[in-house]
C-alpha positions as MATLAB code, in Angstrom:
seq = 'MSRRAVAAVAAVLLLCALPFYLGAFWLQVGLFSMAAALGAVGLTLLTGTAGQLSLGHAFFLAVGAYGYVWLAGEPGPGLPPLLALVLAVCLSGVVGGLFSPVAGRVRGVYLGVATLALVFLGHHVMLNADSLTGGFNGRSVPPLSVGGFTFTATDPQLTLLGVPFGAEERLWYPALALLGLGWFAARNLLNGRPGQALTALRDSETAAAVLGVPVARRRSAAFVVSSMYAGLAGVLLALVFRRIVPDYFGLTLSIDYLAMIVIGGLGSVAGAAAGAVFVTALPLLMARYADQLPLVAAPGAPGHAVGPTEASRYLYGAAVVLVLLFAPDGLSGLARRAGALVRRRRTGPPASPVDAAARPDSADSSSPASSPTAASAPDQRPKERTS';
ca = [
      -0.149   -0.015   -0.050;
       1.394    3.680   -1.418;
       2.305    6.191    1.573;
      -0.922    8.285    0.430;
      -3.108    5.136    1.123;
      -1.960    4.660    4.118;
      -2.403    8.709    4.839;
      -5.849    8.333    3.586;
      -6.758    5.851    5.429;
      -5.417    7.569    8.723;
      -7.691   10.635    8.116;
     -10.483    8.954    7.630;
      -9.849    6.810   10.528;
      -9.272    9.988   12.725;
     -12.206   12.049   11.535;
     -14.555    8.927   12.823;
     -13.107    9.290   15.584;
     -13.552   12.711   16.469;
     -17.345   12.477   18.002;
     -16.082   10.658   20.860;
     -13.137   13.070   21.752;
     -14.741   16.701   20.432;
     -17.575   18.501   22.182;
     -20.646   20.038   20.224;
     -19.054   23.374   19.403;
     -16.185   21.604   17.597;
     -18.595   19.394   15.792;
     -20.653   21.764   14.905;
     -17.537   23.552   13.295;
     -16.793   20.435   11.811;
     -20.377   20.080   10.133;
     -20.470   23.504    9.103;
     -16.774   23.119    7.508;
     -17.874   20.034    5.626;
     -21.240   21.383    4.399;
     -19.262   24.797    3.038;
     -16.530   22.005    1.750;
     -18.886   20.473   -0.525;
     -20.394   23.623   -2.151;
     -16.526   24.716   -2.685;
     -15.673   21.535   -4.641;
     -18.232   22.324   -6.810;
     -17.762   26.305   -7.387;
     -14.444   24.864   -7.905;
     -15.045   22.525  -10.887;
     -17.273   25.400  -11.725;
     -14.997   28.044  -11.547;
     -11.270   27.081  -11.471;
     -11.687   24.347  -13.395;
     -14.400   25.799  -16.306;
     -13.374   28.975  -15.917;
     -16.981   30.039  -15.282;
     -17.564   33.005  -12.698;
     -20.253   32.376  -10.731;
     -21.923   34.961   -8.417;
     -25.117   33.040   -7.884;
     -24.125   29.611   -5.717;
     -25.978   31.243   -2.466;
     -29.482   31.470   -4.599;
     -28.350   26.898   -5.191;
     -27.973   26.387   -1.785;
     -31.230   27.950   -0.957;
     -33.051   25.553   -3.725;
     -31.468   22.691   -1.591;
     -32.213   23.683    1.649;
     -35.540   24.899    0.844;
     -36.569   22.109   -0.795;
     -35.381   19.540    1.210;
     -36.798   21.212    4.107;
     -40.537   21.612    1.876;
     -40.635   17.709    0.268;
     -39.894   16.275    3.867;
     -41.499   18.919    5.931;
     -45.498   20.176    6.645;
     -46.882   22.047    4.602;
     -45.203   19.801    1.625;
     -45.382   16.061    0.580;
     -43.837   15.083    3.756;
     -41.927   12.933    1.789;
     -39.249   10.727    3.436;
     -36.411   12.720    4.810;
     -33.753   10.418    2.576;
     -35.362   10.441   -0.433;
     -36.405   14.349    0.204;
     -32.694   15.146    0.721;
     -31.636   13.292   -2.896;
     -34.937   15.004   -4.586;
     -33.616   18.377   -3.913;
     -30.353   18.114   -4.756;
     -31.889   16.934   -8.360;
     -34.163   19.524   -7.754;
     -31.085   22.098   -7.765;
     -29.790   20.446  -11.060;
     -32.644   21.035  -12.454;
     -32.875   24.697  -11.659;
     -29.400   24.667  -12.882;
     -30.108   23.242  -15.963;
     -32.663   25.571  -16.824;
     -30.487   28.207  -16.648;
     -27.411   26.341  -17.749;
     -28.766   27.784  -21.630;
     -26.934   31.037  -20.357;
     -24.162   29.752  -18.279;
     -23.500   28.002  -22.601;
     -23.172   31.316  -24.106;
     -21.909   33.677  -21.440;
     -18.874   33.733  -19.648;
     -16.496   35.499  -17.781;
     -17.557   38.452  -16.138;
     -21.379   38.761  -18.080;
     -22.203   35.445  -16.551;
     -21.367   36.976  -13.184;
     -23.507   39.530  -13.343;
     -26.588   37.057  -14.830;
     -25.756   34.477  -11.731;
     -25.525   37.797   -9.449;
     -29.547   38.650  -10.895;
     -30.376   34.700   -9.423;
     -29.275   35.756   -5.967;
     -32.056   38.787   -5.715;
     -34.437   37.059   -7.407;
     -34.488   33.721   -4.946;
     -33.949   36.257   -2.067;
     -37.507   38.296   -3.305;
     -39.057   34.412   -3.770;
     -37.899   33.058    0.029;
     -39.315   36.455    1.653;
     -42.853   36.262   -0.332;
     -43.812   32.665   -0.744;
     -44.081   32.193    2.875;
     -46.346   29.036    1.859;
     -43.007   27.421    0.711;
     -40.813   29.061    2.755;
     -42.039   30.723    5.848;
     -41.103   34.176    5.153;
     -38.889   36.662    7.160;
     -39.145   33.894    9.770;
     -37.935   30.992    8.052;
     -39.082   27.287    8.900;
     -37.865   24.493   10.755;
     -35.860   21.668    9.127;
     -37.492   18.558    9.224;
     -34.660   16.256   10.931;
     -32.886   13.273    8.813;
     -33.873    9.874    9.327;
     -32.545    6.772    7.687;
     -34.527    3.462    8.395;
     -36.843    4.392   11.805;
     -33.468    5.799   13.354;
     -33.737    9.584   13.666;
     -30.319   12.323   13.823;
     -31.676   13.892   16.759;
     -30.265   14.252   19.829;
     -33.355   12.643   22.248;
     -34.584   10.060   19.573;
     -33.799    7.652   20.525;
     -31.650    7.694   23.348;
     -28.022    6.707   22.354;
     -24.334    5.748   24.346;
     -21.612    4.360   22.367;
     -18.278    3.666   24.478;
     -19.819    5.469   27.153;
     -19.990    8.660   25.122;
     -23.886   10.142   24.945;
     -24.525   10.943   20.846;
     -26.720   13.952   20.212;
     -27.401   15.546   17.232;
     -23.994   16.585   16.286;
     -22.768   13.192   17.058;
     -25.213   11.561   14.910;
     -24.697   14.226   12.003;
     -21.317   13.687   11.882;
     -21.051   10.386    9.724;
     -23.654   11.189    7.316;
     -22.154   14.216    6.642;
     -18.806   12.416    6.495;
     -20.584    9.938    3.756;
     -21.845   12.948    1.716;
     -18.478   14.519    1.689;
     -16.179   11.646    0.903;
     -18.865   11.014   -2.203;
     -18.759   14.120   -3.569;
     -14.621   14.359   -3.116;
     -14.771   10.686   -4.768;
     -17.233   12.340   -7.592;
     -15.000   15.394   -8.148;
     -11.575   13.608   -8.159;
     -12.658   11.231  -11.218;
     -14.629   13.945  -12.646;
     -11.410   16.248  -12.956;
      -9.325   13.120  -13.875;
     -11.390   12.060  -16.536;
     -12.048   13.103  -20.195;
     -14.600   15.606  -19.104;
     -12.487   17.823  -16.786;
      -9.637   17.303  -19.653;
     -12.681   18.765  -21.513;
     -13.310   21.541  -18.951;
      -9.763   22.579  -18.716;
      -9.508   23.167  -22.223;
     -12.085   25.317  -22.307;
     -10.827   27.087  -19.457;
      -7.323   27.325  -21.232;
      -8.361   28.249  -24.612;
     -11.851   27.873  -25.930;
     -10.936   28.112  -29.517;
      -8.235   25.063  -29.115;
     -11.006   23.564  -27.131;
     -13.251   24.103  -30.109;
     -10.714   22.760  -32.774;
     -10.104   19.562  -30.677;
     -13.826   18.798  -31.143;
     -15.034   19.534  -27.399;
     -18.931   20.957  -26.840;
     -18.561   24.371  -25.903;
     -21.842   25.321  -25.011;
     -22.328   21.412  -23.827;
     -19.648   21.174  -21.392;
     -20.018   24.374  -20.026;
     -24.018   23.762  -19.222;
     -23.355   20.548  -17.892;
     -20.581   21.959  -15.177;
     -22.822   24.388  -14.590;
     -25.495   21.828  -13.572;
     -22.881   19.833  -11.733;
     -21.984   22.905   -9.666;
     -25.580   23.401   -9.473;
     -26.372   19.824   -7.762;
     -22.830   20.049   -5.352;
     -24.327   23.563   -4.255;
     -27.762   21.571   -3.250;
     -26.414   19.311   -1.050;
     -24.624   21.951    0.665;
     -27.299   23.352    1.117;
     -29.398   20.528    2.430;
     -26.527   19.601    5.018;
     -26.537   23.140    6.156;
     -30.455   23.365    7.072;
     -29.806   20.243    8.572;
     -27.131   21.099   10.717;
     -28.871   24.598   11.538;
     -32.407   23.528   12.054;
     -34.114   26.471   10.937;
     -33.527   28.158    8.257;
     -34.157   32.078    6.884;
     -33.409   33.915    3.538;
     -31.200   36.402    4.821;
     -28.530   33.988    5.150;
     -28.340   33.177    1.326;
     -27.810   36.578    0.124;
     -24.963   37.676   -1.549;
     -22.268   37.799    0.826;
     -22.600   33.902    1.153;
     -21.626   33.791   -2.226;
     -18.911   35.831   -2.497;
     -17.684   34.186    0.558;
     -17.736   30.410   -1.529;
     -15.706   33.017   -3.792;
     -13.145   33.432   -1.535;
     -13.052   29.533   -0.324;
     -11.991   28.482   -3.686;
      -8.974   31.458   -4.305;
      -7.448   30.769   -1.042;
      -7.768   27.697   -1.580;
      -6.587   27.310   -4.758;
      -8.322   27.689   -8.304;
      -9.508   23.934   -9.736;
      -8.153   21.861   -6.738;
     -10.735   19.674   -4.320;
      -8.621   19.416   -1.755;
      -8.471   23.191   -1.955;
     -11.756   24.267   -2.077;
     -11.938   21.992    0.891;
      -9.024   23.644    2.869;
     -10.535   26.976    2.004;
     -13.500   26.299    2.933;
     -12.650   25.189    5.966;
     -10.392   28.387    6.672;
     -13.339   30.486    5.832;
     -16.094   28.860    7.663;
     -14.214   28.281   11.247;
     -12.447   31.592   11.275;
     -15.787   33.497   12.491;
     -17.060   30.511   14.762;
     -13.261   30.451   16.322;
     -13.219   34.282   16.699;
     -17.013   34.685   18.315;
     -15.981   32.008   20.566;
     -12.334   33.692   21.887;
     -13.853   37.375   21.322;
     -12.534   38.037   24.891;
      -9.078   36.637   24.688;
      -8.434   38.824   21.148;
      -6.965   41.952   20.933;
      -9.084   44.552   19.136;
     -12.191   42.390   18.658;
     -15.264   42.583   20.625;
     -18.075   40.049   21.783;
     -20.895   40.056   19.731;
     -23.774   42.524   20.545;
     -20.967   44.497   22.090;
     -22.168   48.552   22.541;
     -20.615   51.016   20.173;
     -18.281   50.470   17.299;
     -16.259   47.913   17.692;
     -15.015   45.226   15.500;
     -17.012   42.089   16.002;
     -15.536   38.926   15.288;
     -18.361   38.650   11.777;
     -16.165   41.456   10.588;
     -12.540   40.682   11.746;
     -12.818   37.728   10.254;
     -13.720   38.656    6.879;
     -11.202   41.167    7.171;
      -8.561   38.238    7.627;
      -9.731   36.254    5.055;
     -10.275   39.383    2.817;
      -6.457   39.946    3.339;
      -6.027   36.004    2.845;
      -6.985   36.552   -0.760;
      -5.035   39.569   -1.486;
      -1.794   37.776   -0.308;
      -2.634   34.046   -2.187;
      -3.055   36.629   -5.158;
       0.077   38.338   -4.873;
       2.406   35.954   -3.440;
       0.491   32.078   -4.015;
      -1.754   32.624   -7.001;
      -2.094   28.022   -6.811;
      -3.434   29.184   -3.194;
      -3.405   26.839   -0.208;
      -3.078   23.618   -2.779;
       0.036   24.564   -4.206;
       1.643   26.127   -1.062;
       0.928   22.396    0.316;
       2.461   20.794   -3.128;
       5.460   22.722   -2.677;
       6.299   22.176    0.942;
       5.981   18.223    0.186;
       8.647   18.187   -2.795;
      10.684   20.101   -0.612;
      10.831   18.019    2.412;
      11.235   14.818   -0.496;
      14.048   16.847   -1.635;
      15.861   17.209    1.968;
      15.309   13.205    2.646;
      16.654   12.546   -0.221;
      19.358   15.338   -0.728;
      20.144   17.262   -3.837;
      20.220   15.494   -7.027;
      24.296   15.179   -8.749;
      24.394   17.743  -11.352;
      25.870   16.686  -14.934;
      29.385   18.570  -13.740;
      29.510   16.546  -10.500;
      28.722   13.066  -12.448;
      31.405   13.530  -14.944;
      34.050   14.907  -12.455;
      33.333   11.454  -10.214;
      33.404    8.780  -12.787;
      31.967    5.335  -10.968;
      35.454    3.276   -9.663;
      34.204    0.052  -10.977;
      33.986    1.562  -14.536;
      37.516    4.095  -13.972;
      39.724    0.667  -13.125;
      38.086   -1.697  -16.156;
      40.025   -1.171  -18.950;
      37.812   -1.495  -21.210;
      36.245    1.792  -20.169;
      39.111    3.735  -19.640;
      39.307    6.637  -22.425;
      43.276    5.550  -22.975;
      42.538    2.115  -23.226;
      39.399    2.443  -25.725;
      41.565    4.769  -27.717;
      44.698    3.228  -28.427;
      45.647    1.010  -31.138;
      45.867   -2.979  -30.518;
      49.908   -3.334  -30.349;
      49.708   -7.183  -29.989;
      51.549   -8.244  -33.203;
      49.584  -10.078  -35.542;
      49.738  -13.466  -36.716;
      50.838  -14.490  -40.238;
      48.883  -16.194  -42.605;
      50.316  -18.432  -45.462;
];
């Protein structure tokens, strides 16, 4: 087994063991980070790989979240939650497919402005469709249940190895499974022919068309896949929040997702996940430790002091600027360079061609056949006389 496979297995085992050692707050941070990682992976497939700018990612998160709430709740069909989850992701893909003709023909800033309209339109619908979204006050989220087992704090009571499993502990494993599934699908897509076609589109649309890549179709497909990832992230966010409101799915959330993929590294699945963890966990940690941080006031403090949310936005805004100036490939590129540096230090610097020519092997230098003098000297043995 390779070192990479061993490291992956060790990471999975560590993640599976965390609910037995971490408190509810840290598990909640992890759940929010996993949901954000799913959405960031979908956006990096669209923006980082296909080169399509989207400012409407928050809209598709809202479609997934409210789609699950309506499909599994009352008023609504009251479907089984697992079926409602799958249908909500499919609904996000359908909505993305309805917008995909625009995404197939428009690119760059123009597509960004077009998707920006989705955020404002979606926010208006969420505020006014009271029977569907609950209006300004939002709706409570039906808990996830599979085979009669409900992922809530007390129904039923559950204790494993002496650790009581509440809602966060129970949701941890479905969230981890969804993240693993999304990660695996994205890596396979990027390493296959669709990923190569999207990369060709990003680098040169003309060259990709000459090579036979259907430009509009590939762009539309990338937009649909990104929308489905966003819908899955929205469902997971709704399950963690337990109540969703329209104000959460605004333009700020879309900008947060752009910051995630820029900080993590455009086009990298691992980088998108790392950027999602950074952008998501930073405000939560700053809110928890606001009383111990300089220049940061606790949430709700009077006056004009900088709160943890604003301070975290300043920090990752500065991180975006630093990444663009000094590390355009983001955290994933920094990790690759650090790994290459560690490998070079382990194996030592490679020998230069001059040193290799100045220090030939002892076996070769001691062999008469390999000696330059022996090779170039004429044969001094007397020749036999023939009659």
